[in-house]
Amino acid sequence: MIDNLEKLIREGATPERILLTTQVGPDTLARYAIGLANARGGILIVGAAGGHMEDASDIHPLQITHAIFELSSGKLSVNAHHQQAFGASVMVVYVPQAPYLLASRDGEVLAWDGLKLSPIEGLWDRSPQAQPDFTATVPPMSSLSDIDPLEVGRLRRGLQGRASGLGQLADMDFLRELNLLVDVDGTLKPNLAGILMAGTPQALKRLIPQAEVSYYHHPHGDVEFSFREDLLQPLPAMVERLRDLIQLRNSFSPLQVGLFRIEVWDFDEVVYREAILNAMMHRDYQLRDTVHIHHYPDRLEISNPGGLPGGITAENILRHQPKRRNPILAEALAKLGYVERAGVGVDKMYQLLLRHGKEPPEFTTYKDAVTLSIHNPGFDADFVKFVARKQEEMQTFSLDMLIVLSYLNRMGEGNRTDLAAALQLPEDRIVRLLHLMEEKELIVRTGRGKASLYELARASRNLLHHKPLETKPVQPTVTANKATEPVVVVVPRGYVNNPDLEHLVLQEASKPEGTANAELREMLGLDIQQTSRLLRHLVKKGRLRKMGTSPRKTRYHA
């Protein structure tokens, strides 16, 4: 509720306030809301125009929010509630400042100048000011009662074992130090970051319902799911609940490495926790969409609204300078130890996945969303042992070295262009790294300059139990009573980026019954991880169709 509402109505319209009649139509209401958002943001009071009070109790708040959302093409989300003033029930609509200019449905770009709606170019002293961090917004109707003391306690528990003075502060000072409480005209109020971190269920539902996360478990196929849970809780509580949901359906393989026994999980907790936190921290909270987590047997997909921040793409995310869409929220999570300030989340995911003999994370970007896929096509036990041994032997064993070794282990060989793409670096930046790895006898090179090809060195191949390159004849295929000649293909272990292999897979998949992963493994001499990667590559290119309700029943058709 807004304090001193009657006083505000008496003062009339201002640059942050518009008074409207209850007879205003949806289109006009949306134009005023957009005009206010394009200026400074503020409130619309419906039922108090011209000093004449009107009862707005027949207007439902959802009618207002839905109309404005639809008529702004899904760009503007508002909050609305009834409040008593001068004996009448008026509708108060809180409109946030827009981060970029919004157009009305007829294409006009207007802003409220305190007296009327004016074209944006006509405003000489009140040009729209973009608000870079939506989570720093303080809703006018928010109050300390929107903070849940139990959730504040959860934040404090997360500090255990960390060298920080935060834990010794009183609750108010604790939240102020995290920039989750803001002094507004002498009154402490939570901003949206504060609601996201420690808000009550009612506050989350009222002020930022799009913070919801939906978890789906798909035990068999890509479409149907057997379990779903929708969560609208403070971020730390949601992370804990999502961990429980994933671990309930997670499993591990024990592996003896020297004197140590390690557990290689289908989905490593540190990896998916980092991915979930990144989705919550970097999503666009101005969009009404929610975060979706799909848990399949062979992958975990985490999709969040809002594309990657400016300049970051799937091809440079490992190297690009970190950009925080929601700095206040990100800083609070960093101070509490949930994420690293240095922006090394993606590096950490790469490191753990590759070290455990798995594939790197896969990012798929769209204009208004991004999906992170963590694949689980099994793991390479020999590679896990190999990496552990090399990390013990070498004083410097970098993530870049791990990326190169993992790529060559999976693909067999690669040129500088291939390896530069895997490293997300320009080709001239990887020459020194490759030369160092040659000196360390990790890899060998054939050819010169840009024609160079790299593969694992003999010592590395022996540790990984790789067979030398072999010529593997493939059985002839009979079509129309005519047998084709056997095709001879060089099949190094893990090498799937090969047109001949793709041709053979497509040939098998063109049969009426199609083909399956196990059949191709037997025919091509690849392991399950390499065959899965090849099939996924062809499906993504549109060359194959994946059909089936479970991994064992899945078949591929050309």
Short mmCIF file of N, CA, C and O in Angstrom, two decimals, residues 112-157:
data_model
loop_
_atom_site.label_atom_id
_atom_site.label_comp_id
_atom_site.label_asym_id
_atom_site.label_seq_id
_atom_site.Cartn_x
_atom_site.Cartn_y
_atom_site.Cartn_z
N TRP A 112 5.60 10.69 -20.67
CA TRP A 112 4.80 11.56 -19.82
C TRP A 112 5.69 12.69 -19.30
O TRP A 112 6.72 12.44 -18.69
N ASP A 113 5.26 13.95 -19.57
CA ASP A 113 6.08 15.10 -19.17
C ASP A 113 5.57 15.78 -17.90
O ASP A 113 6.03 16.85 -17.53
N GLY A 114 4.59 15.16 -17.24
CA GLY A 114 4.02 15.73 -16.03
C GLY A 114 2.65 16.34 -16.26
O GLY A 114 1.87 16.51 -15.32
N LEU A 115 2.37 16.67 -17.53
CA LEU A 115 1.07 17.25 -17.88
C LEU A 115 0.35 16.45 -18.97
O LEU A 115 -0.86 16.34 -18.97
N LYS A 116 1.13 15.92 -19.89
CA LYS A 116 0.54 15.23 -21.03
C LYS A 116 1.55 14.25 -21.62
O LYS A 116 2.74 14.27 -21.26
N LEU A 117 1.07 13.41 -22.53
CA LEU A 117 1.95 12.52 -23.29
C LEU A 117 2.51 13.30 -24.47
O LEU A 117 1.77 13.94 -25.22
N SER A 118 3.83 13.25 -24.65
CA SER A 118 4.48 13.99 -25.73
C SER A 118 5.39 13.05 -26.50
O SER A 118 5.96 12.10 -25.93
N PRO A 119 5.57 13.31 -27.81
CA PRO A 119 6.55 12.52 -28.57
C PRO A 119 7.91 12.62 -27.93
O PRO A 119 8.29 13.67 -27.40
N ILE A 120 8.66 11.56 -27.98
CA ILE A 120 9.92 11.50 -27.25
C ILE A 120 10.89 12.59 -27.68
O ILE A 120 11.61 13.15 -26.88
N GLU A 121 10.91 12.93 -29.00
CA GLU A 121 11.87 13.94 -29.44
C GLU A 121 11.49 15.34 -28.96
O GLU A 121 12.30 16.26 -29.01
N GLY A 122 10.25 15.52 -28.48
CA GLY A 122 9.81 16.83 -28.01
C GLY A 122 10.14 17.11 -26.56
O GLY A 122 9.88 18.18 -26.07
N LEU A 123 10.70 16.14 -25.86
CA LEU A 123 11.02 16.35 -24.44
C LEU A 123 12.41 16.96 -24.33
O LEU A 123 13.41 16.31 -24.59
N TRP A 124 12.50 18.21 -23.95
CA TRP A 124 13.79 18.88 -23.91
C TRP A 124 14.49 18.74 -22.57
O TRP A 124 15.70 18.93 -22.48
N ASP A 125 13.77 18.41 -21.52
CA ASP A 125 14.42 18.36 -20.21
C ASP A 125 14.15 17.05 -19.47
O ASP A 125 14.51 16.92 -18.31
N ARG A 126 13.53 16.08 -20.13
CA ARG A 126 13.16 14.89 -19.40
C ARG A 126 13.31 13.66 -20.30
O ARG A 126 12.39 12.89 -20.49
N SER A 127 14.49 13.54 -20.91
CA SER A 127 14.71 12.39 -21.79
C SER A 127 14.75 11.12 -20.94
O SER A 127 15.21 11.14 -19.79
N PRO A 128 14.25 10.01 -21.47
CA PRO A 128 14.21 8.77 -20.70
C PRO A 128 15.59 8.35 -20.23
O PRO A 128 16.58 8.46 -20.95
N GLN A 129 15.66 7.88 -19.01
CA GLN A 129 16.92 7.42 -18.44
C GLN A 129 16.84 5.90 -18.24
O GLN A 129 16.02 5.41 -17.48
N ALA A 130 17.68 5.19 -18.96
CA ALA A 130 17.65 3.73 -18.87
C ALA A 130 18.13 3.28 -17.50
O ALA A 130 19.10 3.80 -16.96
N GLN A 131 17.44 2.34 -16.93
CA GLN A 131 17.83 1.79 -15.64
C GLN A 131 18.57 0.48 -15.89
O GLN A 131 18.01 -0.48 -16.39
N PRO A 132 19.89 0.44 -15.64
CA PRO A 132 20.69 -0.71 -16.04
C PRO A 132 20.41 -1.98 -15.25
O PRO A 132 20.69 -3.06 -15.73
N ASP A 133 19.89 -1.85 -14.04
CA ASP A 133 19.71 -3.03 -13.20
C ASP A 133 18.27 -3.08 -12.68
O ASP A 133 17.91 -2.36 -11.76
N PHE A 134 17.46 -3.95 -13.28
CA PHE A 134 16.06 -4.03 -12.89
C PHE A 134 15.91 -4.52 -11.46
O PHE A 134 14.96 -4.14 -10.76
N THR A 135 16.84 -5.37 -10.98
CA THR A 135 16.72 -5.90 -9.62
C THR A 135 17.01 -4.83 -8.56
O THR A 135 16.78 -5.06 -7.38
N ALA A 136 17.53 -3.67 -8.99
CA ALA A 136 17.74 -2.56 -8.04
C ALA A 136 16.47 -1.75 -7.83
O ALA A 136 16.42 -0.88 -6.96
N THR A 137 15.41 -2.03 -8.62
CA THR A 137 14.15 -1.31 -8.49
C THR A 137 13.53 -1.51 -7.11
O THR A 137 13.49 -2.63 -6.60
N VAL A 138 13.05 -0.42 -6.51
CA VAL A 138 12.35 -0.49 -5.23
C VAL A 138 10.86 -0.27 -5.50
O VAL A 138 10.44 0.86 -5.77
N PRO A 139 10.03 -1.30 -5.45
CA PRO A 139 8.58 -1.10 -5.67
C PRO A 139 8.01 -0.18 -4.60
O PRO A 139 8.31 -0.34 -3.41
N PRO A 140 7.22 0.81 -4.98
CA PRO A 140 6.68 1.75 -3.99
C PRO A 140 5.90 1.08 -2.87
O PRO A 140 5.89 1.55 -1.74
N MET A 141 5.22 -0.03 -3.18
CA MET A 141 4.39 -0.67 -2.16
C MET A 141 5.16 -1.70 -1.33
O MET A 141 4.57 -2.37 -0.48
N SER A 142 6.47 -1.85 -1.56
CA SER A 142 7.23 -2.83 -0.78
C SER A 142 7.51 -2.28 0.62
O SER A 142 7.53 -1.07 0.85
N SER A 143 7.73 -3.19 1.56
CA SER A 143 8.03 -2.80 2.94
C SER A 143 8.84 -3.91 3.60
O SER A 143 9.03 -4.98 3.02
N LEU A 144 9.28 -3.66 4.82
CA LEU A 144 10.07 -4.67 5.54
C LEU A 144 9.27 -5.95 5.79
O LEU A 144 9.84 -7.01 5.97
N SER A 145 7.96 -5.84 5.80
CA SER A 145 7.14 -7.03 6.01
C SER A 145 7.23 -8.01 4.84
O SER A 145 6.80 -9.15 4.96
N ASP A 146 7.81 -7.57 3.72
CA ASP A 146 7.98 -8.45 2.56
C ASP A 146 9.22 -9.33 2.69
O ASP A 146 9.47 -10.18 1.83
N ILE A 147 10.02 -9.12 3.74
CA ILE A 147 11.22 -9.93 3.98
C ILE A 147 10.91 -11.02 4.98
O ILE A 147 10.33 -10.77 6.04
N ASP A 148 11.29 -12.25 4.67
CA ASP A 148 11.04 -13.41 5.53
C ASP A 148 12.25 -13.63 6.43
O ASP A 148 13.35 -13.93 5.94
N PRO A 149 12.10 -13.48 7.76
CA PRO A 149 13.23 -13.67 8.68
C PRO A 149 13.87 -15.06 8.55
O PRO A 149 15.09 -15.20 8.74
N LEU A 150 13.08 -16.08 8.24
CA LEU A 150 13.64 -17.42 8.08
C LEU A 150 14.58 -17.48 6.89
O LEU A 150 15.61 -18.18 6.92
N GLU A 151 14.25 -16.74 5.82
CA GLU A 151 15.12 -16.73 4.65
C GLU A 151 16.39 -15.91 4.92
O GLU A 151 17.46 -16.22 4.38
N VAL A 152 16.27 -14.89 5.76
CA VAL A 152 17.48 -14.15 6.17
C VAL A 152 18.41 -15.10 6.94
O VAL A 152 19.64 -15.08 6.76
N GLY A 153 17.82 -15.94 7.78
CA GLY A 153 18.62 -16.94 8.49
C GLY A 153 19.29 -17.90 7.54
O GLY A 153 20.44 -18.33 7.77
N ARG A 154 18.61 -18.27 6.44
CA ARG A 154 19.22 -19.16 5.46
C ARG A 154 20.45 -18.49 4.82
O ARG A 154 21.47 -19.13 4.59
N LEU A 155 20.32 -17.19 4.53
CA LEU A 155 21.45 -16.46 3.96
C LEU A 155 22.63 -16.45 4.94
O LEU A 155 23.78 -16.60 4.54
N ARG A 156 22.32 -16.28 6.22
CA ARG A 156 23.39 -16.28 7.22
C ARG A 156 24.08 -17.64 7.30
O ARG A 156 25.30 -17.72 7.44
N ARG A 157 23.28 -18.72 7.22
CA ARG A 157 23.88 -20.07 7.31
C ARG A 157 24.84 -20.33 6.17
O ARG A 157 25.82 -21.06 6.33
#
